[in-house]
PDB file of C-alpha atoms in Angstrom:
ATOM      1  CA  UNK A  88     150.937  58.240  44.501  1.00 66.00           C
ATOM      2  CA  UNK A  89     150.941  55.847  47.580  1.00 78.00           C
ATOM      3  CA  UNK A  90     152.759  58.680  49.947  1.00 92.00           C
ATOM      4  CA  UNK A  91     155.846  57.661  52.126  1.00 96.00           C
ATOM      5  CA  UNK A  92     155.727  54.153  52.528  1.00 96.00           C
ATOM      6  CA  UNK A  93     156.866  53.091  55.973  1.00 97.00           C
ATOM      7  CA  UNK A  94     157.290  49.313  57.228  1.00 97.00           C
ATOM      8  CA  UNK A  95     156.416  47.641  59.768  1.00 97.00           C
ATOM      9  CA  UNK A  96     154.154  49.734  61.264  1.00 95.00           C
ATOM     10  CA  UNK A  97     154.539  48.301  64.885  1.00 96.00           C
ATOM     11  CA  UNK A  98     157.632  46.651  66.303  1.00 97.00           C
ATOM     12  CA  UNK A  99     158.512  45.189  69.290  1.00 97.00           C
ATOM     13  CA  UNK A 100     162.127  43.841  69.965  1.00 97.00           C
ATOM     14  CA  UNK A 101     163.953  42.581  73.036  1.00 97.00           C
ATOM     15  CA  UNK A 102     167.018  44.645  74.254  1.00 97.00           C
ATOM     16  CA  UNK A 103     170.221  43.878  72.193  1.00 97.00           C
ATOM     17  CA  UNK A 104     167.949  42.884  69.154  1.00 97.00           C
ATOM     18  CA  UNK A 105     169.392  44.553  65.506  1.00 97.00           C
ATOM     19  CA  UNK A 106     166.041  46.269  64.722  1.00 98.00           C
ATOM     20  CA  UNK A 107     165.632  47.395  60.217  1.00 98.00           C
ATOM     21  CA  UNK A 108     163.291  50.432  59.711  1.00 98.00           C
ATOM     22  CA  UNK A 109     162.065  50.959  56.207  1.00 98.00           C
ATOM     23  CA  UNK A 110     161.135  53.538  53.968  1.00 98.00           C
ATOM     24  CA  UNK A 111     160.066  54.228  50.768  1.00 98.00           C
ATOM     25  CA  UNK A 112     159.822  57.640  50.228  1.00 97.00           C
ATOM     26  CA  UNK A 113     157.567  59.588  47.092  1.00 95.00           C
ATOM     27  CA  UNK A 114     158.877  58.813  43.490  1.00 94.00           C
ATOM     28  CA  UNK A 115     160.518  61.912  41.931  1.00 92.00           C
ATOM     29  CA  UNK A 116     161.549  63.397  45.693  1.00 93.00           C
ATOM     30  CA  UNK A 117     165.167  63.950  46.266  1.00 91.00           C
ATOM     31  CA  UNK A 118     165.311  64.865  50.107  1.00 93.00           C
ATOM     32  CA  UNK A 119     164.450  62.039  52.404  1.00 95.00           C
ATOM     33  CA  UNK A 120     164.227  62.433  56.517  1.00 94.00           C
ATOM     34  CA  UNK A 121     164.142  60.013  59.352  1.00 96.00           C
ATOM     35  CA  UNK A 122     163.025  61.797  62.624  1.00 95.00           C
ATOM     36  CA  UNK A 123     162.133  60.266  66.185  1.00 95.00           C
ATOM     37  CA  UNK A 124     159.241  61.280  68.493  1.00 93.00           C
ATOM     38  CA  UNK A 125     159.016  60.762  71.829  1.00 92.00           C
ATOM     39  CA  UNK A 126     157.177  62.391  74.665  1.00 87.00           C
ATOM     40  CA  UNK A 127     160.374  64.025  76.218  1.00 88.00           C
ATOM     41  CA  UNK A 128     161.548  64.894  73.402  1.00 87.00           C
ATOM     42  CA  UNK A 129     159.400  65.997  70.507  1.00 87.00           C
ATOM     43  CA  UNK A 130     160.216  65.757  66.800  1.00 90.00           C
ATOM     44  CA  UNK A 131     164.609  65.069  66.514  1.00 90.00           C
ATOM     45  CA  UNK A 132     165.642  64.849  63.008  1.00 92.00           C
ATOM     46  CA  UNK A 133     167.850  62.062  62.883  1.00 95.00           C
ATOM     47  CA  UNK A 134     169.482  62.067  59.290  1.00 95.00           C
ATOM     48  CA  UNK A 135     168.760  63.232  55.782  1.00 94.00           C
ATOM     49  CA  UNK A 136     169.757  62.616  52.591  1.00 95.00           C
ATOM     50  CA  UNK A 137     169.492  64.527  49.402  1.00 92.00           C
ATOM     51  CA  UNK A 138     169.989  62.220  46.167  1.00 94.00           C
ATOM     52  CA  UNK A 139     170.776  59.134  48.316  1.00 95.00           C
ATOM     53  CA  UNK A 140     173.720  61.030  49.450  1.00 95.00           C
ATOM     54  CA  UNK A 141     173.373  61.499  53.456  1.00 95.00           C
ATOM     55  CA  UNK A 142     174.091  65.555  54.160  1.00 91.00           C
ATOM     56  CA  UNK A 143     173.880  65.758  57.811  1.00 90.00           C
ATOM     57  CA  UNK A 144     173.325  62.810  60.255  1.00 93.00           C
ATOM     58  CA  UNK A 145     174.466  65.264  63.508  1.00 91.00           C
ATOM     59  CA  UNK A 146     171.247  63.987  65.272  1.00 92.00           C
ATOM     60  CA  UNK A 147     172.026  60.647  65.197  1.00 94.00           C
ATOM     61  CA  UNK A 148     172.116  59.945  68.943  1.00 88.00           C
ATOM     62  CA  UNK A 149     175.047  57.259  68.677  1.00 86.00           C
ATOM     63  CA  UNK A 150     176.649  54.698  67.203  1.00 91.00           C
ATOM     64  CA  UNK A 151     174.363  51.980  67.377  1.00 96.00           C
ATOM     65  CA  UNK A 152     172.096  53.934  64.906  1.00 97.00           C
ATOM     66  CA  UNK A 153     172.854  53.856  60.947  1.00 97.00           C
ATOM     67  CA  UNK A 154     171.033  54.770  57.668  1.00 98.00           C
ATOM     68  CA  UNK A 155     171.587  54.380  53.828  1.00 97.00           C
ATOM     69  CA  UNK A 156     169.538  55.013  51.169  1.00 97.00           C
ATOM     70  CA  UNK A 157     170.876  52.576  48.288  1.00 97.00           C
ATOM     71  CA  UNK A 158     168.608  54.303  45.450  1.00 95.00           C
ATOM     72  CA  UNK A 159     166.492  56.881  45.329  1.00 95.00           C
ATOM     73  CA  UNK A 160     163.669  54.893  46.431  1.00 95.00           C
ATOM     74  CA  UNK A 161     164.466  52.779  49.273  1.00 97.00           C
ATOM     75  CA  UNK A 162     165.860  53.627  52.806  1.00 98.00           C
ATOM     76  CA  UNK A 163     166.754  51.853  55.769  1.00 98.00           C
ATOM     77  CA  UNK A 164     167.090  52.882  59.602  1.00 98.00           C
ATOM     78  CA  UNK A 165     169.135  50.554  61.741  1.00 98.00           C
ATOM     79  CA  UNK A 166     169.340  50.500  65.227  1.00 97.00           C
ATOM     80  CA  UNK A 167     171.982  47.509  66.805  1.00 97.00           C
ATOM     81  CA  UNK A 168     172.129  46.656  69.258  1.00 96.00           C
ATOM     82  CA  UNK A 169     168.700  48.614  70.657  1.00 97.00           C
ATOM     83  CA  UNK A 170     168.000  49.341  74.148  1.00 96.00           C
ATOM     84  CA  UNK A 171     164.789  50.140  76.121  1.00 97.00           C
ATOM     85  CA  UNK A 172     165.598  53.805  75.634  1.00 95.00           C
ATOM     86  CA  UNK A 173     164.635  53.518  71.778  1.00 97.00           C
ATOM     87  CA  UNK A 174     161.450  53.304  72.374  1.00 97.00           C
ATOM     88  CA  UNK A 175     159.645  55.974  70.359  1.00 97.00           C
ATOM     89  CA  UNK A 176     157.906  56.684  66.986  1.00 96.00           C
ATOM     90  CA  UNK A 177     160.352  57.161  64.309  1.00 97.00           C
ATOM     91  CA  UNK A 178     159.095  59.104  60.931  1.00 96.00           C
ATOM     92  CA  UNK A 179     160.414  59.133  57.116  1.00 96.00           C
ATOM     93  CA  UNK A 180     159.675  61.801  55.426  1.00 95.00           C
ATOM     94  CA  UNK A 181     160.719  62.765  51.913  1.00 94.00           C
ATOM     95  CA  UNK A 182     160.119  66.351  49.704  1.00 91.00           C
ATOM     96  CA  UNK A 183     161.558  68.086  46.471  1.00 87.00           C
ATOM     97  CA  UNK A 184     163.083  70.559  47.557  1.00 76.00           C
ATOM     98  CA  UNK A 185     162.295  73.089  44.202  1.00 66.00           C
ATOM     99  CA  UNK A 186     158.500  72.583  44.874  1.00 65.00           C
ATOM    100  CA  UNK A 187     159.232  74.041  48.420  1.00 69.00           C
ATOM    101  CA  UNK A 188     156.265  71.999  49.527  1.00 74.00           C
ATOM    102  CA  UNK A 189     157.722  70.555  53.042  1.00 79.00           C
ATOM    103  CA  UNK A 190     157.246  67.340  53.465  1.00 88.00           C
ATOM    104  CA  UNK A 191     155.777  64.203  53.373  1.00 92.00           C
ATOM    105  CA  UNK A 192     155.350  61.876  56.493  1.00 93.00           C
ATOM    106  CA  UNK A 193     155.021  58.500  56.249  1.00 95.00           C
ATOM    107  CA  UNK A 194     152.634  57.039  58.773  1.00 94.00           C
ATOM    108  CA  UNK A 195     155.431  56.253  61.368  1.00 95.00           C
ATOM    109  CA  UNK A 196     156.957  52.815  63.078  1.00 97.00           C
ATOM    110  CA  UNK A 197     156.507  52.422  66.861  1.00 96.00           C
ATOM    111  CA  UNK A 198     159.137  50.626  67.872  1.00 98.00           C
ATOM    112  CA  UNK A 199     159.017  49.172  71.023  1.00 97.00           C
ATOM    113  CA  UNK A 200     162.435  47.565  73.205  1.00 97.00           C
ATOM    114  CA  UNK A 201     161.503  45.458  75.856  1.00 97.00           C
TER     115      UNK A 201
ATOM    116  CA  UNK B 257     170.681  79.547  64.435  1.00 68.00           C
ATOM    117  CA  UNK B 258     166.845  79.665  63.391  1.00 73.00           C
ATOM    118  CA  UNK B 259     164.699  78.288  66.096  1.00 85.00           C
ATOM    119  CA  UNK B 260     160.897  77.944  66.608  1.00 91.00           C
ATOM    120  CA  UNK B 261     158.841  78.592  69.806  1.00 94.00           C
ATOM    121  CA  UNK B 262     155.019  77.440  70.493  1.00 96.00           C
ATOM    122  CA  UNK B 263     154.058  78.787  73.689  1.00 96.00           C
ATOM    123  CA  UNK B 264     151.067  76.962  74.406  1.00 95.00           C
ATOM    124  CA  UNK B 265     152.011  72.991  75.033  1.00 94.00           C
ATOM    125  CA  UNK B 266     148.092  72.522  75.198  1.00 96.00           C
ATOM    126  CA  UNK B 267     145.003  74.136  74.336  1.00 97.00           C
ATOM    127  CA  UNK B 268     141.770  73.250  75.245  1.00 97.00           C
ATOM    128  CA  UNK B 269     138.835  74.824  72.949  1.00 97.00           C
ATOM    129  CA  UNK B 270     134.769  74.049  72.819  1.00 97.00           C
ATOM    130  CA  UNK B 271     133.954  72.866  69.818  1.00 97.00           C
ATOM    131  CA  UNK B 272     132.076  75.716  67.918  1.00 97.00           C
ATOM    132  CA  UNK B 273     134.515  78.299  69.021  1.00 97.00           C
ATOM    133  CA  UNK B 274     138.115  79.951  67.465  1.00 97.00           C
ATOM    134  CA  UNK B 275     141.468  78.619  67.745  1.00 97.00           C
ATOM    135  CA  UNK B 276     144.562  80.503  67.741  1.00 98.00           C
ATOM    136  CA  UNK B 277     147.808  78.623  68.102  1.00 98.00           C
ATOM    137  CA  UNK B 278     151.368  81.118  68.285  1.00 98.00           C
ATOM    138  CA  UNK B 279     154.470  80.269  66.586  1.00 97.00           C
ATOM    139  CA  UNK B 280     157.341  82.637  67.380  1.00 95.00           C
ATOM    140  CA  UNK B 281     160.298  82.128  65.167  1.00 92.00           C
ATOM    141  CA  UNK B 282     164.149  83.301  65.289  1.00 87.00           C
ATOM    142  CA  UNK B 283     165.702  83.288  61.948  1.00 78.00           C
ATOM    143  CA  UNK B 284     167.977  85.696  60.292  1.00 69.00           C
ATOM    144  CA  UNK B 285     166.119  86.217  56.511  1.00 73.00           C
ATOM    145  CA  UNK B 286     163.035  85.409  54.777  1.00 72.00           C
ATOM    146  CA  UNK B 287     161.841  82.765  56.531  1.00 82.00           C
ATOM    147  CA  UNK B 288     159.845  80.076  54.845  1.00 88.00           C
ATOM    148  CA  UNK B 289     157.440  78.988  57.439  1.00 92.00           C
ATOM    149  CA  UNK B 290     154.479  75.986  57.731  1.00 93.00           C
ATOM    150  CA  UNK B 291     151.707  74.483  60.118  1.00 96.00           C
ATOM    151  CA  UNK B 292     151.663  70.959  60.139  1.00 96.00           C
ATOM    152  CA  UNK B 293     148.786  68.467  61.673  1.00 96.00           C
ATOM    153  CA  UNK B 294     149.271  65.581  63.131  1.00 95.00           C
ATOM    154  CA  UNK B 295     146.516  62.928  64.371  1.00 93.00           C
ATOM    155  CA  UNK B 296     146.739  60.636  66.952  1.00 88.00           C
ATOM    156  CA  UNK B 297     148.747  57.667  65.769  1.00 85.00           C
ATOM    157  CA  UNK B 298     149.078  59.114  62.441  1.00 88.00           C
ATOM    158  CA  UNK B 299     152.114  61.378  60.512  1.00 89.00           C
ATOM    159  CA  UNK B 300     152.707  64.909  60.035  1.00 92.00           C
ATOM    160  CA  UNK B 301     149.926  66.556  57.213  1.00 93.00           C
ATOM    161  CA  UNK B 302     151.076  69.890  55.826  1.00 93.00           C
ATOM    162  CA  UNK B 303     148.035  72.701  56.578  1.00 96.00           C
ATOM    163  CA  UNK B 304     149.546  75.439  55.103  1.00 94.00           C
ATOM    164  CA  UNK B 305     152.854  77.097  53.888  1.00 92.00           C
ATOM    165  CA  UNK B 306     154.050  80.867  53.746  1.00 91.00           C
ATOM    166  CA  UNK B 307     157.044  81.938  51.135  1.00 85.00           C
ATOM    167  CA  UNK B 308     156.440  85.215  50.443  1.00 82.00           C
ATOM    168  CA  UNK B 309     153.688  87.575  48.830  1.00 84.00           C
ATOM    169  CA  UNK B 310     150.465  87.967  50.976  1.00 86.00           C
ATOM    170  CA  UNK B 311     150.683  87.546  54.749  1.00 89.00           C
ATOM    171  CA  UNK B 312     147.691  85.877  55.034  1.00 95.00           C
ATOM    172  CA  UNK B 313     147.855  82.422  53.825  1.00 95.00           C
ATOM    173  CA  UNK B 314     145.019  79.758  53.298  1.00 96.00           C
ATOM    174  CA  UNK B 315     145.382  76.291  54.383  1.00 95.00           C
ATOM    175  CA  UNK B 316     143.422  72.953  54.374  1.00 94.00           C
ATOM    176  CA  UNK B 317     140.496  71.863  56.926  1.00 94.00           C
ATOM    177  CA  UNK B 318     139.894  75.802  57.141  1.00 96.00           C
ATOM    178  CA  UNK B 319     142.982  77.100  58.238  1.00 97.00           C
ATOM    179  CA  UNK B 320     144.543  79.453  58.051  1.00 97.00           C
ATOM    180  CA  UNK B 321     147.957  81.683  59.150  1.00 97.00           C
ATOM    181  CA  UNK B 322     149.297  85.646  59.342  1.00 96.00           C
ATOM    182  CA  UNK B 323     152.929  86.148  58.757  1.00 94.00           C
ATOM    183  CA  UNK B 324     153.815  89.012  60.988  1.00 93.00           C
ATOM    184  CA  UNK B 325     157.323  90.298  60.594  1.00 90.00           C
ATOM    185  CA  UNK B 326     157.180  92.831  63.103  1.00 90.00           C
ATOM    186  CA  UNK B 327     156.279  90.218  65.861  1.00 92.00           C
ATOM    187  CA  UNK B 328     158.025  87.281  63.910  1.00 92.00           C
ATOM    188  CA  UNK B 329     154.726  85.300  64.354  1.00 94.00           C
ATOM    189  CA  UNK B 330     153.307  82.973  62.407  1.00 96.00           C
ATOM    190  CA  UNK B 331     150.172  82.333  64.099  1.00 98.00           C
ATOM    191  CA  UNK B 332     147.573  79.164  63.273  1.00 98.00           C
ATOM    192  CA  UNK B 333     143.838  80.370  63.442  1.00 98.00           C
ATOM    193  CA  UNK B 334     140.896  78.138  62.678  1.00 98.00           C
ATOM    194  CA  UNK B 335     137.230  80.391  63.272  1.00 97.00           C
ATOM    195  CA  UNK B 336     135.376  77.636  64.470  1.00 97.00           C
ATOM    196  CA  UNK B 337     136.899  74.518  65.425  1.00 97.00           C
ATOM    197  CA  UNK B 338     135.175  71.165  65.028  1.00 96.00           C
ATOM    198  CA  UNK B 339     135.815  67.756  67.173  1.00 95.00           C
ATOM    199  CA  UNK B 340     137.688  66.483  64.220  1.00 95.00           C
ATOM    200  CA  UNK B 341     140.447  69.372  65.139  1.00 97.00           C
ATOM    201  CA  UNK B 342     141.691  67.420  67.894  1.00 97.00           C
ATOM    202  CA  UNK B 343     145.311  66.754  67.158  1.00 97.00           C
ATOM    203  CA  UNK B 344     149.079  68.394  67.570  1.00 96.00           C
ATOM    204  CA  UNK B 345     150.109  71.366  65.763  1.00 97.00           C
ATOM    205  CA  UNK B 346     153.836  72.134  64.773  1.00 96.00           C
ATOM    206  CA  UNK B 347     154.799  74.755  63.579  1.00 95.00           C
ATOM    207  CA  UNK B 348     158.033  74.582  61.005  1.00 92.00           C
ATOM    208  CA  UNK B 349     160.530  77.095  59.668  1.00 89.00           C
ATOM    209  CA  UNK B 350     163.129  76.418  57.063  1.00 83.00           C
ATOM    210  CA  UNK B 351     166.032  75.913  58.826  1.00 73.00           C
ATOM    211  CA  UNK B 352     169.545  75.986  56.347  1.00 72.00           C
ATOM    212  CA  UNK B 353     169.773  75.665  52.115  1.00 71.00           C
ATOM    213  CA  UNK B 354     168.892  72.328  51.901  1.00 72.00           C
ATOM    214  CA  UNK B 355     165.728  72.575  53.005  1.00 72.00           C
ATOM    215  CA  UNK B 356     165.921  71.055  56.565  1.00 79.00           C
ATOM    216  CA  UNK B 357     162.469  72.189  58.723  1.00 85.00           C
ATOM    217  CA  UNK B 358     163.261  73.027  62.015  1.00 86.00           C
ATOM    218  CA  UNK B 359     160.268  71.665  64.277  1.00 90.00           C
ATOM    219  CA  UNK B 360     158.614  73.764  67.648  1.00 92.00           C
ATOM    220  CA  UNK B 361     157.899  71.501  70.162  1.00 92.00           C
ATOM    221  CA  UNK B 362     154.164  71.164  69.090  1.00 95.00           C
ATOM    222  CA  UNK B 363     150.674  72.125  70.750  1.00 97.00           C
ATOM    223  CA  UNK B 364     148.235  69.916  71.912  1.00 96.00           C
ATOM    224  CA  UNK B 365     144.688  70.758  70.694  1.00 97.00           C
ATOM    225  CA  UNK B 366     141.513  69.278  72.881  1.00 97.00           C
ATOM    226  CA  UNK B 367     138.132  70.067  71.690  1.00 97.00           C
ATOM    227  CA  UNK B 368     134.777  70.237  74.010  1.00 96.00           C
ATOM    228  CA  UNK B 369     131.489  69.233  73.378  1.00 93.00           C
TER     229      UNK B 369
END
């Protein structure tokens, strides 16, 4: 298996852009997770889904920020308009939860608003 | 609500020497607890994982962990670190029934010639 699959790997926008994060997470794994790092503030969890079906997006910092996952093996992250303040490393990650194995982390997008 | 504490924000080690990085965790039951790894510019690798059964658990790269109830540690110890060990640490509990890890804030791990 290829691992998480994350696209592009470096972005840079200009404020007020629509930015797409992708993700394809490992075939067979029904929990998917998009997190942000930054310096200030470590690892947030963003949202998850379990079977495409989104179960908590409570760290979503705001409306500008929205995710689907239209089948089980494609997710997006979209950030519109982004701001300067969006600047950080955001993660996918995806498990099975019955394997209790954690998870997998994709190799991350920097994302970078100018 | 289950929380995870790393003391140390950074560590610096000579290469040669042992590494012990703490994890404190709050969390009402069994907790299922793991190390993670993560290189510069790279994700999050799994080093180890602790369910249940033995408290001390064997990891990748020559990790390894004690679960410690008493003290609800979960402390990372390597015997002899090598440059190559020069990364963040997080430590992760399993936060709710759905499998959600709840990070610690990570410590930062420089190695010395």
């Amino acid at each position: 298996d290829a691992g998480v699959i994350q696209s592009p790997r470096h972005e840079v926008t200009e404020m007020g852009q629509e930015v797409t994060l992708r993700c394809k997470p490992i075939s067979g794994h029904d929990y998917l997770f998009w997190y942000r790092q930054t310096m200030m503030r470590g690892l947030e969890l963003l949202i998850y889904f379990n079977n495409n079906v989104p179960i908590d997006d409570s760290g979503m910092p705001e409306d500008r920020f929205s995710a689907k996952m239209p089948n089980a093996s494609f997710s997006t992250l979209k950030i519109q308009p982004s701001e300067p303040r969006d600047s950080a490393v955001y993660f996918c990650a995806s498990s099975l939860k019955i394997d209790r194995d954690g998870y997998t982390f994709g190799s991350g997008t920097r994302l970078t608003v100018v | 609500a289950q929380s995870v504490t790393q003391p140390d924000i950074h560590i610096t080690v000579s290469e040669g020497a042992s590494l012990e990085l703490r994890c404190n965790y709050s969390y009402g039951a069994t907790p299922y607890l793991f190390w993670y790894v993560q290189s510069p510019g790279q994700g999050l690798q799994l080093l180890l994982k602790y369910f249940s059964g033995d408290t001390l658990v064997q990891g990748i790269k020559g990790f390894e962990a004690e679960f410690k109830r008493s003290q609800s540690s979960f402390n990372l110890r390597k015997p002899s670190v090598h440059w190559s060990d020069a990364a963040e640490y997080f430590c992760a509990v399993e936060a709710d029934s759905w499998g959600k890890l709840q990070f610690g804030a990570g410590t930062q791990v420089v190695v010395t010639p």
